[in-house]
Coordinates of C-alpha atoms in Angstrom, one line a residue:
M1 CA -24.0 -47.2 -25.5
R2 CA -24.6 -46.9 -21.7
H3 CA -21.3 -46.3 -19.9
L4 CA -20.1 -49.1 -17.6
Y5 CA -19.8 -46.6 -14.7
A6 CA -23.1 -44.8 -15.3
D7 CA -24.9 -46.2 -12.2
F8 CA -22.4 -44.8 -9.7
V9 CA -20.0 -42.3 -11.2
D10 CA -22.0 -39.5 -9.8
R11 CA -20.9 -40.7 -6.3
V12 CA -17.2 -39.9 -6.9
E13 CA -15.3 -36.7 -7.0
K14 CA -14.9 -35.2 -10.5
P15 CA -16.8 -37.9 -12.5
M16 CA -15.6 -36.5 -15.8
R17 CA -12.2 -38.0 -15.0
Y18 CA -13.5 -41.4 -16.0
L19 CA -16.0 -40.8 -18.9
G20 CA -14.0 -39.6 -21.8
G21 CA -15.7 -38.0 -24.9
E22 CA -13.5 -35.0 -24.9
Y23 CA -13.1 -32.7 -27.9
Q24 CA -10.4 -34.1 -30.2
A25 CA -10.4 -37.5 -28.6
V26 CA -9.8 -40.3 -31.2
V27 CA -12.1 -43.3 -31.3
K28 CA -11.3 -46.0 -33.9
G29 CA -13.3 -49.1 -34.8
D30 CA -12.2 -52.7 -34.7
G31 CA -10.5 -52.8 -38.1
V32 CA -7.0 -51.8 -36.8
A33 CA -3.9 -53.9 -36.6
A34 CA -2.9 -52.9 -33.1
R35 CA -4.7 -51.4 -30.1
V36 CA -2.7 -49.5 -27.4
C37 CA -3.8 -48.0 -24.1
L38 CA -1.6 -45.2 -22.6
A39 CA -2.2 -45.8 -18.9
F40 CA -0.9 -42.8 -16.9
P41 CA 0.0 -43.7 -13.3
D42 CA -1.7 -40.7 -11.8
V43 CA -5.1 -39.0 -11.8
Y44 CA -6.6 -37.5 -15.0
D45 CA -5.9 -33.9 -13.8
I46 CA -2.2 -34.5 -13.9
G47 CA -2.0 -37.0 -16.8
M48 CA -3.9 -34.7 -19.1
S49 CA -1.2 -32.0 -18.6
H50 CA 1.7 -34.4 -19.4
L51 CA 3.3 -33.4 -22.7
G52 CA 4.8 -36.9 -23.4
T53 CA 1.3 -38.5 -23.3
K54 CA 0.1 -35.9 -25.7
I55 CA 3.0 -36.5 -28.1
I56 CA 2.5 -40.3 -28.1
Y57 CA -1.3 -40.2 -28.3
S58 CA -1.2 -38.1 -31.4
L59 CA 1.8 -40.0 -32.9
L60 CA 0.2 -43.4 -32.7
N61 CA -3.3 -42.3 -33.8
R62 CA -1.9 -40.7 -36.9
D63 CA -1.1 -44.2 -38.1
P64 CA -4.4 -45.7 -39.4
R65 CA -3.3 -49.2 -38.4
I66 CA -3.0 -48.2 -34.7
A67 CA -5.7 -47.2 -32.2
C68 CA -4.3 -45.5 -29.2
E69 CA -6.6 -44.9 -26.1
R70 CA -6.1 -43.5 -22.6
A71 CA -6.6 -44.5 -19.0
F72 CA -5.6 -42.8 -15.8
A73 CA -5.1 -44.0 -12.2
P74 CA -8.4 -43.5 -10.4
W75 CA -8.7 -41.4 -7.2
L76 CA -9.3 -43.3 -4.0
D77 CA -13.1 -43.0 -4.1
M78 CA -13.3 -44.4 -7.6
E79 CA -10.9 -47.2 -6.9
A80 CA -13.0 -48.2 -3.9
E81 CA -16.2 -48.2 -6.1
L82 CA -14.5 -50.4 -8.8
R83 CA -13.3 -52.9 -6.2
A84 CA -16.6 -53.0 -4.4
R85 CA -18.5 -53.7 -7.6
G86 CA -15.9 -56.0 -9.2
L87 CA -15.6 -53.7 -12.2
P88 CA -12.4 -53.2 -14.2
L89 CA -10.6 -49.9 -15.1
V90 CA -11.5 -49.2 -18.7
S91 CA -10.2 -46.8 -21.4
L92 CA -11.8 -43.4 -21.9
E93 CA -12.3 -43.9 -25.7
T94 CA -14.0 -47.3 -26.0
Q95 CA -14.5 -48.6 -22.4
R96 CA -12.2 -51.6 -22.9
P97 CA -10.5 -53.1 -19.8
L98 CA -6.8 -52.7 -20.0
C99 CA -6.3 -56.5 -20.3
E100 CA -8.1 -56.4 -23.7
F101 CA -5.4 -54.2 -25.4
D102 CA -2.4 -55.6 -27.3
L103 CA -0.1 -53.3 -25.3
V104 CA -0.5 -51.1 -22.2
G105 CA 2.1 -48.3 -22.1
V106 CA 2.9 -46.6 -18.8
S107 CA 5.0 -43.5 -18.7
V108 CA 6.6 -43.6 -15.2
Q109 CA 7.8 -40.1 -14.4
Y110 CA 9.1 -40.7 -10.9
E111 CA 9.4 -43.5 -8.4
L112 CA 6.5 -42.5 -6.1
T113 CA 4.1 -43.6 -8.9
F114 CA 5.5 -47.2 -8.9
T115 CA 2.6 -48.3 -6.7
N116 CA 0.1 -46.6 -9.0
L117 CA 1.5 -48.8 -11.8
L118 CA 0.5 -51.8 -9.8
T119 CA -3.0 -50.3 -9.2
L120 CA -3.5 -49.8 -12.9
L121 CA -2.5 -53.4 -13.7
D122 CA -4.7 -54.9 -10.9
L123 CA -7.8 -52.8 -11.7
G124 CA -7.2 -53.4 -15.5
G125 CA -7.3 -57.2 -15.1
I126 CA -3.7 -57.8 -15.8
P127 CA -1.7 -60.1 -13.4
L128 CA 0.7 -58.1 -11.4
R129 CA 3.8 -60.2 -12.0
A130 CA 5.0 -60.7 -15.6
A131 CA 5.8 -64.4 -14.9
D132 CA 2.1 -65.0 -14.1
R133 CA 0.7 -63.7 -17.4
A134 CA -0.7 -65.9 -20.1
E135 CA 1.3 -66.5 -23.3
D136 CA -0.7 -64.1 -25.4
A137 CA -1.5 -61.6 -22.6
T138 CA -1.3 -57.9 -23.0
L139 CA 2.3 -56.5 -23.1
V140 CA 3.1 -54.2 -20.2
L141 CA 5.6 -51.6 -21.4
I142 CA 7.0 -48.8 -19.4
G143 CA 8.7 -45.7 -20.7
G144 CA 9.6 -42.2 -19.4
P145 CA 12.5 -41.2 -17.2
T146 CA 12.4 -44.1 -14.7
A147 CA 12.6 -46.6 -17.5
S148 CA 16.3 -45.9 -17.4
H149 CA 16.5 -47.6 -13.9
P150 CA 13.5 -50.0 -13.9
E151 CA 14.9 -52.7 -11.7
P152 CA 12.6 -51.9 -8.6
I153 CA 9.6 -52.8 -10.8
A154 CA 11.2 -55.3 -13.1
P155 CA 9.1 -58.3 -11.8
F156 CA 5.9 -56.4 -12.8
I157 CA 6.8 -55.3 -16.4
D158 CA 7.3 -57.2 -19.6
A159 CA 9.7 -54.5 -21.0
A160 CA 11.1 -51.1 -20.5
Y161 CA 11.5 -48.8 -23.5
I162 CA 14.8 -46.9 -23.3
G163 CA 14.9 -43.4 -24.8
E164 CA 12.6 -41.3 -27.0
A165 CA 9.5 -42.7 -28.6
E166 CA 8.8 -40.8 -31.8
E167 CA 10.7 -42.9 -34.3
L168 CA 10.5 -46.5 -33.0
L169 CA 7.4 -46.8 -30.9
P170 CA 4.9 -47.1 -33.8
P171 CA 6.8 -49.9 -35.5
L172 CA 7.3 -51.6 -32.1
V173 CA 3.5 -51.5 -31.5
L174 CA 2.8 -53.1 -34.9
A175 CA 5.5 -55.7 -34.5
W176 CA 4.2 -56.8 -31.1
A177 CA 0.6 -57.0 -32.4
E178 CA 1.8 -59.4 -35.1
L179 CA 4.0 -61.4 -32.7
R180 CA 1.0 -61.7 -30.4
R181 CA -1.1 -63.1 -33.2
Q182 CA 1.6 -65.7 -33.8
I183 CA 1.6 -66.6 -30.1
A184 CA -2.1 -67.1 -30.2
A185 CA -1.8 -69.3 -33.2
G186 CA 0.8 -71.5 -31.4
A187 CA 3.7 -70.4 -33.8
R188 CA 5.7 -68.7 -31.0
T189 CA 6.1 -68.6 -27.3
R190 CA 5.9 -65.4 -25.3
R191 CA 9.5 -65.6 -24.4
D192 CA 10.6 -66.1 -28.0
A193 CA 8.4 -63.1 -29.1
L194 CA 9.9 -60.9 -26.4
A195 CA 13.5 -61.9 -27.5
E196 CA 12.6 -61.1 -31.1
L197 CA 11.2 -57.7 -30.0
A198 CA 14.3 -56.9 -27.9
S199 CA 16.6 -57.7 -30.8
R200 CA 14.9 -55.0 -32.9
F201 CA 14.0 -52.2 -30.5
P202 CA 15.6 -50.4 -27.5
L203 CA 13.9 -52.7 -24.9
Y204 CA 15.1 -54.0 -21.6
V205 CA 13.2 -57.3 -21.0
P206 CA 13.9 -58.3 -17.4
A207 CA 12.9 -62.0 -18.0
L208 CA 15.7 -62.3 -20.6
Y209 CA 18.6 -61.5 -18.3
A210 CA 20.3 -63.5 -15.6
T211 CA 20.4 -61.9 -12.1
Q212 CA 22.7 -62.5 -9.1
T213 CA 23.1 -61.1 -5.6
D214 CA 26.1 -58.9 -5.1
D215 CA 28.0 -60.1 -2.0
A216 CA 29.2 -56.7 -0.9
T217 CA 25.8 -54.9 -1.0
G218 CA 23.2 -57.7 -1.0
M219 CA 21.6 -56.1 -4.0
T220 CA 20.3 -57.8 -7.1
V221 CA 22.5 -57.2 -10.1
V222 CA 21.5 -57.8 -13.7
G223 CA 24.0 -60.0 -15.6
A224 CA 24.3 -61.5 -19.0
P225 CA 21.4 -62.0 -21.4
L226 CA 19.8 -65.4 -21.6
D227 CA 19.1 -65.3 -25.3
P228 CA 21.8 -64.6 -28.0
R229 CA 19.4 -62.1 -29.8
V230 CA 19.2 -59.8 -26.7
P231 CA 21.9 -57.1 -26.4
P232 CA 24.1 -57.1 -23.2
R233 CA 23.5 -53.4 -23.0
V234 CA 20.3 -51.7 -24.3
G235 CA 20.9 -48.7 -26.5
R236 CA 18.9 -45.5 -26.1
A237 CA 16.6 -44.3 -28.8
M238 CA 17.1 -40.6 -29.8
V239 CA 15.4 -38.3 -32.2
A240 CA 18.0 -36.4 -34.2
D241 CA 15.6 -33.9 -35.9
L242 CA 12.6 -32.8 -33.7
D243 CA 11.0 -31.0 -36.6
R244 CA 10.3 -34.4 -38.3
Y245 CA 7.8 -34.8 -35.5
P246 CA 5.9 -31.5 -35.0
F247 CA 4.5 -30.9 -31.6
P248 CA 0.8 -31.9 -31.7
S249 CA -2.0 -29.4 -31.5
D250 CA -4.8 -32.0 -32.0
T251 CA -4.8 -33.7 -28.6
P252 CA -7.9 -34.1 -26.5
V253 CA -9.1 -31.1 -24.6
P254 CA -9.8 -32.1 -20.9
Y255 CA -13.3 -31.7 -19.6
A256 CA -12.3 -32.0 -16.0
E257 CA -9.9 -29.3 -14.8
A258 CA -6.3 -30.2 -15.5
V259 CA -3.2 -29.0 -13.6
F260 CA -2.0 -27.0 -16.5
E261 CA -4.7 -25.8 -18.9
R262 CA -2.6 -24.2 -21.6
A263 CA -1.3 -24.9 -25.1
S264 CA 2.3 -25.8 -24.2
V265 CA 5.0 -26.6 -26.8
E266 CA 8.4 -28.3 -26.2
I267 CA 10.8 -25.9 -27.9
A268 CA 13.9 -28.0 -27.3
R269 CA 15.1 -31.3 -25.8
G270 CA 18.2 -31.7 -23.7
C271 CA 20.3 -29.2 -21.7
T272 CA 23.7 -27.7 -21.8
E273 CA 24.0 -27.5 -18.0
G274 CA 25.4 -30.3 -15.9
C275 CA 23.5 -30.1 -12.7
R276 CA 24.3 -33.3 -10.7
F277 CA 20.7 -33.8 -9.4
C278 CA 19.1 -33.5 -12.8
Q279 CA 18.2 -36.8 -14.4
A280 CA 16.5 -35.2 -17.4
G281 CA 19.7 -33.3 -18.2
M282 CA 21.6 -36.5 -18.5
I283 CA 19.1 -38.9 -20.3
Y284 CA 17.9 -36.4 -22.9
R285 CA 21.3 -35.4 -24.2
P286 CA 22.4 -33.9 -26.6
V287 CA 20.6 -30.5 -27.0
R288 CA 18.2 -30.4 -30.0
E289 CA 15.9 -27.5 -30.9
R290 CA 12.7 -27.2 -32.9
S291 CA 12.7 -24.6 -35.6
P292 CA 10.9 -21.3 -34.6
R293 CA 8.5 -21.8 -37.5
S294 CA 7.4 -25.3 -36.2
I295 CA 7.0 -23.9 -32.6
V296 CA 4.8 -21.0 -33.7
E297 CA 2.6 -23.3 -35.9
S298 CA 2.2 -25.7 -33.0
L299 CA 1.4 -23.0 -30.5
L300 CA -1.1 -21.2 -32.6
G301 CA -2.6 -24.5 -33.6
G302 CA -3.3 -25.3 -30.0
V303 CA -4.9 -21.9 -29.5
E304 CA -7.1 -22.1 -32.6
R305 CA -8.1 -25.8 -32.5
A306 CA -8.5 -26.2 -28.7
G307 CA -9.5 -22.7 -27.6
Y308 CA -6.8 -22.2 -25.0
D309 CA -6.3 -18.7 -23.7
E310 CA -2.9 -19.4 -22.3
T311 CA 0.2 -20.8 -23.9
G312 CA 3.6 -21.9 -22.7
L313 CA 7.1 -22.4 -24.1
T314 CA 8.8 -25.3 -22.3
C315 CA 12.2 -27.1 -22.2
L316 CA 14.9 -27.8 -19.6
S317 CA 16.5 -24.4 -20.1
T318 CA 14.3 -22.0 -22.0
A319 CA 16.8 -19.1 -22.0
D320 CA 19.4 -21.3 -23.7
F321 CA 17.3 -21.7 -26.9
S322 CA 19.5 -20.2 -29.6
S323 CA 16.9 -17.8 -31.0
I324 CA 14.8 -17.3 -27.8
T325 CA 14.5 -13.5 -28.1
P326 CA 13.1 -13.4 -31.7
L327 CA 10.9 -16.4 -31.0
V328 CA 9.3 -14.7 -27.9
K329 CA 8.9 -11.5 -29.9
Q330 CA 7.1 -13.4 -32.8
V331 CA 5.0 -15.5 -30.5
A332 CA 4.1 -12.6 -28.3
G333 CA 3.0 -10.5 -31.3
E334 CA 0.7 -13.3 -32.5
L335 CA -0.8 -13.9 -29.1
R336 CA -1.5 -10.3 -28.3
R337 CA -3.6 -10.1 -31.4
R338 CA -5.6 -13.0 -30.1
G339 CA -5.8 -11.9 -26.5
V340 CA -3.8 -14.9 -25.3
S341 CA -1.2 -14.9 -22.6
M342 CA 2.1 -16.8 -22.5
S343 CA 4.3 -18.4 -19.9
V344 CA 7.9 -19.6 -20.1
A345 CA 9.5 -22.4 -18.2
S346 CA 12.0 -21.9 -15.4
L347 CA 14.8 -19.5 -16.4
R348 CA 18.5 -19.5 -15.3
A349 CA 19.1 -16.9 -12.7
Y350 CA 22.1 -15.5 -14.5
G351 CA 23.1 -14.1 -17.9
L352 CA 19.5 -13.2 -19.0
N353 CA 19.4 -11.3 -22.2
E354 CA 18.1 -7.7 -21.7
D355 CA 16.1 -7.9 -25.0
L356 CA 14.5 -11.1 -23.8
L357 CA 13.4 -9.5 -20.6
D358 CA 12.0 -6.5 -22.5
E359 CA 10.0 -8.8 -24.8
L360 CA 8.7 -10.9 -21.9
A361 CA 7.6 -7.7 -20.1
L362 CA 5.4 -6.8 -23.0
T363 CA 3.4 -10.1 -22.8
R364 CA 0.7 -11.1 -20.3
I365 CA 3.1 -12.9 -18.0
S366 CA 2.2 -12.4 -14.3
G367 CA 5.6 -13.6 -13.1
L368 CA 8.9 -15.4 -13.8
T369 CA 10.5 -18.4 -12.3
F370 CA 14.2 -19.0 -11.3
A371 CA 15.6 -22.2 -9.9
P372 CA 18.5 -21.7 -7.5
E373 CA 17.7 -25.3 -6.1
A374 CA 19.7 -24.8 -2.9
G375 CA 19.8 -22.2 -0.2
T376 CA 23.6 -21.9 0.3
Q377 CA 26.5 -21.5 -2.1
R378 CA 28.1 -24.6 -0.6
M379 CA 25.1 -26.7 -1.5
R380 CA 24.8 -25.2 -5.0
D381 CA 28.4 -26.0 -5.6
V382 CA 27.9 -29.6 -4.5
V383 CA 25.1 -30.1 -7.1
N384 CA 27.0 -28.1 -9.7
K385 CA 24.3 -25.4 -9.9
N386 CA 26.3 -22.5 -11.4
V387 CA 24.4 -19.6 -9.8
T388 CA 25.4 -17.3 -6.9
E389 CA 23.4 -15.1 -4.6
A390 CA 24.6 -12.1 -6.5
H391 CA 23.2 -13.6 -9.7
I392 CA 19.8 -14.1 -8.0
E393 CA 19.8 -10.5 -6.6
E394 CA 20.8 -8.9 -9.9
S395 CA 18.3 -10.9 -11.9
S396 CA 15.5 -10.1 -9.4
R397 CA 16.4 -6.4 -9.6
R398 CA 16.2 -6.5 -13.4
V399 CA 12.8 -8.3 -13.3
F400 CA 11.2 -6.0 -10.8
S401 CA 12.4 -2.9 -12.6
R402 CA 10.4 -4.0 -15.6
G403 CA 7.1 -4.0 -13.7
W404 CA 6.8 -7.5 -12.5
H405 CA 5.4 -8.0 -9.0
R406 CA 5.9 -11.7 -8.5
L407 CA 9.0 -13.9 -8.8
K408 CA 9.0 -17.7 -8.1
L409 CA 12.0 -19.5 -6.8
Y410 CA 12.4 -23.3 -6.9
F411 CA 14.3 -25.1 -4.1
M412 CA 14.9 -28.7 -3.2
I413 CA 15.2 -30.3 0.2
G414 CA 17.1 -33.6 0.8
L415 CA 20.1 -33.2 -1.4
P416 CA 23.2 -35.2 -0.6
T417 CA 25.4 -33.7 2.2
E418 CA 22.7 -31.3 3.1
T419 CA 22.7 -29.8 6.6
D420 CA 20.2 -27.8 8.6
D421 CA 22.2 -24.6 7.7
D422 CA 21.5 -25.4 4.0
V423 CA 17.8 -25.7 4.6
R424 CA 17.8 -22.5 6.7
G425 CA 19.5 -20.8 3.8
I426 CA 16.4 -21.2 1.7
V427 CA 14.4 -19.1 4.1
E428 CA 17.2 -16.5 4.6

């Protein structure tokens, strides 16, 4: 079938962002009970490196009743072409416009992509405001970190999924597809179907809650639910045992260059630290670990099935993984035999195990990363970052003594109570 964009896609930067057909992409026919599009609110290069999208894409497509496809926010040149020609944004797998799916899921990672969400809806043929959508229209569902505070985009979404997706998202998708069929048959209204869905799953449905203006601040405040089936406070979904959902190694391999071209595996979820600036450290509690066996199988699966020559171990605090040293030793040994390199996510700048550093030094890692976050001790104390300048200097000495020539430090600008001296401290 000739692609909808075939006549002009060569005029835009990186045409492969929009054509699909990648190795390990899943294309299913019409005989499915539910069809979902994961619409990532950023360009292909970034979205194809997002681990959450990989997890959900593989999770949903393992169910033969569900077809899960992908779409990404187009770059400015492609957006202009689509608008000039009156063409919709379509999925990579089957070239369907977003408005033809049962559900469009958007993982919103941070607030600056809120406007990209609106672009996805507009180009996908979905009315921007939930109140303007037809009774049996596509469900717009957001997830990810900012789903925990969705009010700025509440008028534009049908629901926000609160928490982790692995256990409850597949049955939610199937339940909505059935409810949508009932709406189309005249057996339910959209509002009734949303209330039914919210009674069974961890969903915040803005249309089902009263709002009022706070006299002191002038801000809109969410009040009591408008339907007795809807909970006053939405609970958070959490996966107790990560090994029940092995990290996927069968996800699409990007044709266009991605930001991170490696086989990365989430080794744990949650964090023991209590940094005040860290949203993820709060919303993904408690700490849960994957078994070393599951991690190794997923990592090697990504290398062997997708051909990656670089791998990564990732979580909020890699060095806090309970068996990190033997894990790195086992992984490094397997990768050395295959000529594959390994990276590790940001490490704490204190208390690093000597054996861990020795094992990392034997792998093909070009450098390590620490995250002091702030340039002065005062600012680090404010955000509860338990690291001192002495910790940083000592860890740096230990790293360089093992032959590394590069060390990356992460800092943030704009923290509460920050002064010019705190910013200058980053440079000093």
